[in-house]
CSV table of C-alpha atoms in Angstrom, one decimal:
chain,number,residue,atom,x,y,z
Y,1093,UNK,CA,6.1,-16.1,4.2
Y,1094,UNK,CA,8.3,-12.8,4.9
Y,1095,UNK,CA,7.1,-10.5,8.0
Y,1096,UNK,CA,7.9,-7.0,8.9
Y,1097,UNK,CA,7.3,-6.2,12.8
Y,1098,UNK,CA,6.7,-2.7,14.0
Y,1099,UNK,CA,5.9,-1.4,17.7
Y,1100,UNK,CA,1.9,-0.9,17.9
Y,1101,UNK,CA,2.6,2.6,19.3
Y,1102,UNK,CA,5.2,5.0,19.5
Y,1103,UNK,CA,4.6,8.8,21.7
Y,1104,UNK,CA,6.4,12.1,21.0
Y,1105,UNK,CA,6.2,15.4,22.4
Y,1106,UNK,CA,5.9,18.3,19.9
Y,1107,UNK,CA,9.2,19.5,18.2
Y,1108,UNK,CA,10.8,16.1,19.6
Y,1109,UNK,CA,12.5,13.2,17.2
Y,1110,UNK,CA,9.7,10.3,16.5
Y,1111,UNK,CA,11.6,6.9,15.2
Y,1112,UNK,CA,9.7,4.2,14.1
Y,1113,UNK,CA,11.4,0.9,13.6
Y,1114,UNK,CA,10.5,-1.8,11.2
Y,1115,UNK,CA,12.1,-5.2,11.7
Y,1116,UNK,CA,12.6,-7.7,9.3
Y,1117,UNK,CA,15.2,-10.6,8.3
Y,1118,UNK,CA,18.0,-9.3,6.1
Y,1119,UNK,CA,15.4,-6.1,5.3
Y,1120,UNK,CA,18.5,-4.1,4.3
Y,1121,UNK,CA,18.8,-6.8,1.2
Y,1122,UNK,CA,15.1,-5.0,0.2
Y,1123,UNK,CA,14.1,-1.6,-0.3
Y,1124,UNK,CA,11.7,-0.4,2.3
Y,1125,UNK,CA,8.9,2.2,2.0
Y,1126,UNK,CA,6.9,4.3,4.1
Y,1127,UNK,CA,3.4,5.2,4.3
Y,1128,UNK,CA,1.3,7.8,6.4
Y,1129,UNK,CA,-2.3,7.2,6.9
Y,1130,UNK,CA,-4.6,9.5,8.8
Y,1131,UNK,CA,-8.3,8.4,10.1
Y,1132,UNK,CA,-10.5,8.3,7.3
Y,1133,UNK,CA,-8.0,8.9,4.4
Y,1134,UNK,CA,-5.8,7.2,1.9
Y,1135,UNK,CA,-2.2,6.1,2.6
Y,1136,UNK,CA,0.4,8.6,1.2
Y,1137,UNK,CA,3.8,7.7,0.8
Y,1138,UNK,CA,6.4,9.5,2.7
Y,1139,UNK,CA,9.6,7.4,2.0
Y,1140,UNK,CA,10.5,5.2,-0.7
Y,1141,UNK,CA,13.6,3.3,-1.4
Y,1142,UNK,CA,14.7,3.5,1.9
Y,1143,UNK,CA,15.9,6.9,2.2
Y,1144,UNK,CA,14.0,9.1,-0.5
Y,1145,UNK,CA,11.3,11.8,0.1
Y,1146,UNK,CA,8.7,12.2,-2.6
Y,1147,UNK,CA,7.9,15.2,-3.8
Y,1148,UNK,CA,6.0,17.5,-1.2
Y,1149,UNK,CA,6.8,15.4,1.9
Y,1150,UNK,CA,8.3,17.9,4.5
Y,1151,UNK,CA,12.2,17.8,5.0
Y,1152,UNK,CA,11.7,16.3,8.6
Y,1153,UNK,CA,10.8,13.0,7.4
Y,1154,UNK,CA,13.7,10.7,6.6
Y,1155,UNK,CA,14.7,7.4,6.3
Y,1156,UNK,CA,17.2,4.5,6.8
Y,1157,UNK,CA,17.8,0.6,6.3
Y,1158,UNK,CA,20.4,-1.4,7.7
Y,1159,UNK,CA,20.8,-5.0,8.6
Y,1160,UNK,CA,17.5,-6.3,9.8
Y,1161,UNK,CA,16.0,-3.1,10.8
Y,1162,UNK,CA,14.3,0.0,8.9
Y,1163,UNK,CA,13.7,3.1,10.5
Y,1164,UNK,CA,11.4,6.5,9.9
Y,1165,UNK,CA,12.6,9.4,11.7
Y,1166,UNK,CA,10.3,12.6,12.0
Y,1167,UNK,CA,12.7,15.7,13.1
Y,1168,UNK,CA,10.5,18.4,15.0
Y,1169,UNK,CA,7.4,16.3,15.1
Y,1170,UNK,CA,4.3,18.4,14.7
Y,1171,UNK,CA,0.8,17.8,15.8
Y,1172,UNK,CA,-0.2,17.1,12.1
Y,1173,UNK,CA,2.2,14.4,12.0
Y,1174,UNK,CA,0.0,12.1,14.0
Y,1175,UNK,CA,-1.1,9.1,12.0
Y,1176,UNK,CA,-0.6,5.5,11.7
Y,1177,UNK,CA,2.6,4.8,9.7
Y,1178,UNK,CA,3.2,1.5,7.6
Y,1179,UNK,CA,6.5,0.1,6.6
Y,1180,UNK,CA,6.8,-2.0,3.1
Y,1181,UNK,CA,9.2,-4.3,1.4
Y,1182,UNK,CA,9.4,-5.6,-2.0
Y,1183,UNK,CA,11.7,-8.6,-3.5
Y,1184,UNK,CA,10.6,-8.6,-7.2
Y,1185,UNK,CA,7.3,-10.7,-6.6
Y,1186,UNK,CA,5.5,-9.9,-3.9
Y,1187,UNK,CA,5.0,-7.2,-1.4
Y,1188,UNK,CA,4.8,-7.4,2.6
Y,1189,UNK,CA,3.8,-4.4,4.7
Y,1190,UNK,CA,4.1,-4.1,8.5
Y,1191,UNK,CA,1.5,-4.1,11.2
Y,1192,UNK,CA,1.7,-0.3,11.5
Y,1193,UNK,CA,2.6,2.1,14.2
Y,1194,UNK,CA,0.1,4.8,16.0
Y,1195,UNK,CA,2.1,7.5,16.3
Y,1196,UNK,CA,0.6,10.0,19.0
Y,1197,UNK,CA,2.1,13.7,19.4
Y,1198,UNK,CA,1.3,14.8,23.2
P,1038,UNK,CA,-3.4,12.1,-11.1
P,1039,UNK,CA,-6.8,10.7,-10.1
P,1040,UNK,CA,-7.6,7.0,-9.1
P,1041,UNK,CA,-11.5,6.2,-8.8
P,1042,UNK,CA,-12.4,2.8,-7.5
P,1043,UNK,CA,-16.0,1.1,-8.0
P,1044,UNK,CA,-17.8,-1.9,-7.8
P,1045,UNK,CA,-17.5,-2.9,-3.7
P,1046,UNK,CA,-20.7,-4.5,-2.6
P,1047,UNK,CA,-22.4,-6.8,0.2
P,1048,UNK,CA,-21.8,-10.1,-1.2
P,1049,UNK,CA,-22.7,-13.8,0.4
P,1050,UNK,CA,-19.4,-16.1,0.9
P,1051,UNK,CA,-18.7,-17.9,-2.4
P,1052,UNK,CA,-19.5,-15.2,-4.3
P,1053,UNK,CA,-17.8,-12.9,-6.9
P,1054,UNK,CA,-17.3,-9.0,-7.6
P,1055,UNK,CA,-15.3,-7.0,-10.4
P,1056,UNK,CA,-13.8,-4.1,-8.9
P,1057,UNK,CA,-12.7,-1.6,-11.4
P,1058,UNK,CA,-10.1,1.4,-10.9
P,1059,UNK,CA,-10.6,4.7,-13.5
P,1060,UNK,CA,-7.2,6.2,-13.9
P,1061,UNK,CA,-6.8,9.9,-15.2
P,1062,UNK,CA,-3.8,12.5,-15.1
P,1063,UNK,CA,-0.9,10.2,-16.2
P,1064,UNK,CA,-0.1,7.9,-19.0
P,1065,UNK,CA,-1.9,4.8,-17.7
P,1066,UNK,CA,-0.1,2.2,-19.8
P,1067,UNK,CA,3.3,3.4,-18.7
P,1068,UNK,CA,2.8,2.4,-15.0
P,1069,UNK,CA,2.4,-0.9,-13.0
P,1070,UNK,CA,-0.5,-0.9,-10.6
P,1071,UNK,CA,-1.7,-2.7,-7.7
P,1072,UNK,CA,-4.5,-3.3,-5.4
P,1073,UNK,CA,-4.2,-3.2,-1.6
P,1074,UNK,CA,-6.8,-4.0,1.1
P,1075,UNK,CA,-7.3,-2.5,4.6
P,1076,UNK,CA,-9.9,-4.7,6.8
P,1077,UNK,CA,-11.9,-2.4,9.1
P,1078,UNK,CA,-9.6,-1.4,12.1
P,1079,UNK,CA,-6.7,-3.4,10.6
P,1080,UNK,CA,-3.7,-2.7,8.7
P,1081,UNK,CA,-2.8,-2.7,5.0
P,1082,UNK,CA,-2.7,-6.0,3.1
P,1083,UNK,CA,-1.1,-6.1,-0.8
P,1084,UNK,CA,-3.4,-8.1,-2.9
P,1085,UNK,CA,-2.0,-8.3,-6.4
P,1086,UNK,CA,0.3,-5.9,-9.0
P,1087,UNK,CA,0.2,-5.8,-12.8
P,1088,UNK,CA,2.8,-4.5,-15.4
P,1089,UNK,CA,2.0,-1.5,-17.6
P,1090,UNK,CA,1.8,-3.5,-20.3
P,1091,UNK,CA,-0.4,-6.2,-18.5
P,1092,UNK,CA,1.8,-9.0,-19.7
P,1093,UNK,CA,2.8,-9.6,-15.8
P,1094,UNK,CA,1.0,-10.4,-13.0
P,1095,UNK,CA,1.9,-11.1,-9.4
P,1096,UNK,CA,-0.5,-11.9,-6.6
P,1097,UNK,CA,-0.6,-12.6,-2.6
P,1098,UNK,CA,-0.7,-16.0,-1.4
P,1099,UNK,CA,-3.9,-15.6,0.4
P,1100,UNK,CA,-5.6,-14.8,-2.9
P,1101,UNK,CA,-4.0,-16.5,-5.6
P,1102,UNK,CA,-6.2,-18.7,-7.8
P,1103,UNK,CA,-9.2,-16.6,-6.4
P,1104,UNK,CA,-8.3,-13.3,-7.3
P,1105,UNK,CA,-7.4,-12.2,-11.1
P,1106,UNK,CA,-5.9,-8.4,-11.6
P,1107,UNK,CA,-6.2,-7.4,-15.3
P,1108,UNK,CA,-6.2,-3.8,-17.2
P,1109,UNK,CA,-7.4,-2.1,-20.3
P,1110,UNK,CA,-5.2,0.3,-21.2
P,1111,UNK,CA,-7.3,1.8,-24.0
P,1112,UNK,CA,-10.1,2.5,-21.2
P,1113,UNK,CA,-7.2,3.8,-18.7
P,1114,UNK,CA,-8.9,1.1,-16.2
P,1115,UNK,CA,-7.7,-1.5,-13.8
P,1116,UNK,CA,-9.7,-4.3,-12.8
P,1117,UNK,CA,-9.6,-6.8,-9.8
P,1118,UNK,CA,-12.0,-9.9,-10.2
P,1119,UNK,CA,-12.7,-11.7,-7.0
P,1120,UNK,CA,-14.2,-14.9,-6.6
P,1121,UNK,CA,-15.0,-17.4,-4.0
P,1122,UNK,CA,-14.9,-14.7,-1.5
P,1123,UNK,CA,-14.8,-15.6,2.1
P,1124,UNK,CA,-15.4,-13.4,5.3
P,1125,UNK,CA,-11.9,-12.8,5.6
P,1126,UNK,CA,-11.6,-10.7,2.4
P,1127,UNK,CA,-14.1,-8.3,3.9
P,1128,UNK,CA,-12.1,-5.0,3.6
P,1129,UNK,CA,-11.7,-1.4,1.7
P,1130,UNK,CA,-9.9,-2.0,-1.5
P,1131,UNK,CA,-7.7,0.8,-2.5
P,1132,UNK,CA,-5.9,0.8,-6.0
P,1133,UNK,CA,-2.3,2.2,-6.2
P,1134,UNK,CA,0.2,3.7,-8.8
P,1135,UNK,CA,3.5,2.0,-8.6
P,1136,UNK,CA,6.7,3.2,-11.0
P,1137,UNK,CA,7.4,2.3,-14.3
P,1138,UNK,CA,8.0,-0.9,-13.1
P,1139,UNK,CA,6.4,-3.0,-10.4
P,1140,UNK,CA,8.7,-1.9,-7.5
P,1141,UNK,CA,6.2,-1.1,-5.1
P,1142,UNK,CA,6.4,2.6,-4.8
P,1143,UNK,CA,2.9,3.3,-4.6
P,1144,UNK,CA,3.0,7.1,-5.0
P,1145,UNK,CA,-0.9,7.6,-5.8
P,1146,UNK,CA,-3.8,5.8,-4.0
P,1147,UNK,CA,-7.5,5.9,-4.7
P,1148,UNK,CA,-10.3,6.6,-1.9
P,1149,UNK,CA,-11.2,2.6,-2.0
P,1150,UNK,CA,-14.0,0.5,-2.3
P,1151,UNK,CA,-15.5,-1.5,0.3
P,1152,UNK,CA,-16.3,-5.4,-0.1
P,1153,UNK,CA,-18.4,-6.9,2.5
P,1154,UNK,CA,-18.5,-10.6,2.5
P,1155,UNK,CA,-21.4,-11.7,4.9
P,1156,UNK,CA,-24.7,-14.1,4.8
């Protein structure tokens, strides 16, 4: 089965840039998406198809995907961005999620 | 867009349930749909997907042969029949709206329905 690996946790100071990585074999051959999930809430799509930002998602969220690694970048991180973040890949017949990264803003 | 799941319950190992997801606010038949689950304190786990017409279905290996995804476009409702339940199937089950094709861009999620498998 295809595995996606994320760091369990990332810490960032308010106003700084947070980078959350997602690693998988030849990940760039598949589209990567990113979801934000706050405690007690349903996931929210923040990046689709590697780099697309859905309507309503702040511009500080961006994505990239190259080689074996996809990256979610949050520029000017705000306290409200503290959440769990999941990467996800799709290959026409199956969907895989990464294990999730807890972003702490302190 | 609104997705409202129901049907979750406490069930014994080996038991069955039918989960439902009532959709509104968009043309249901035009979009693929998926079920995604989340065990307590754990990450997201994709379960199954179905195309807008219902003509194609896709399953995670862990549920293949035990779970069946279906939809009734006349009722704007998505279903998941879960059979031969195991303790490891205990989770909050979300339905998620996809794009016009099954391409795993889940842009709207319901609030989930809880399935607990225990004797």
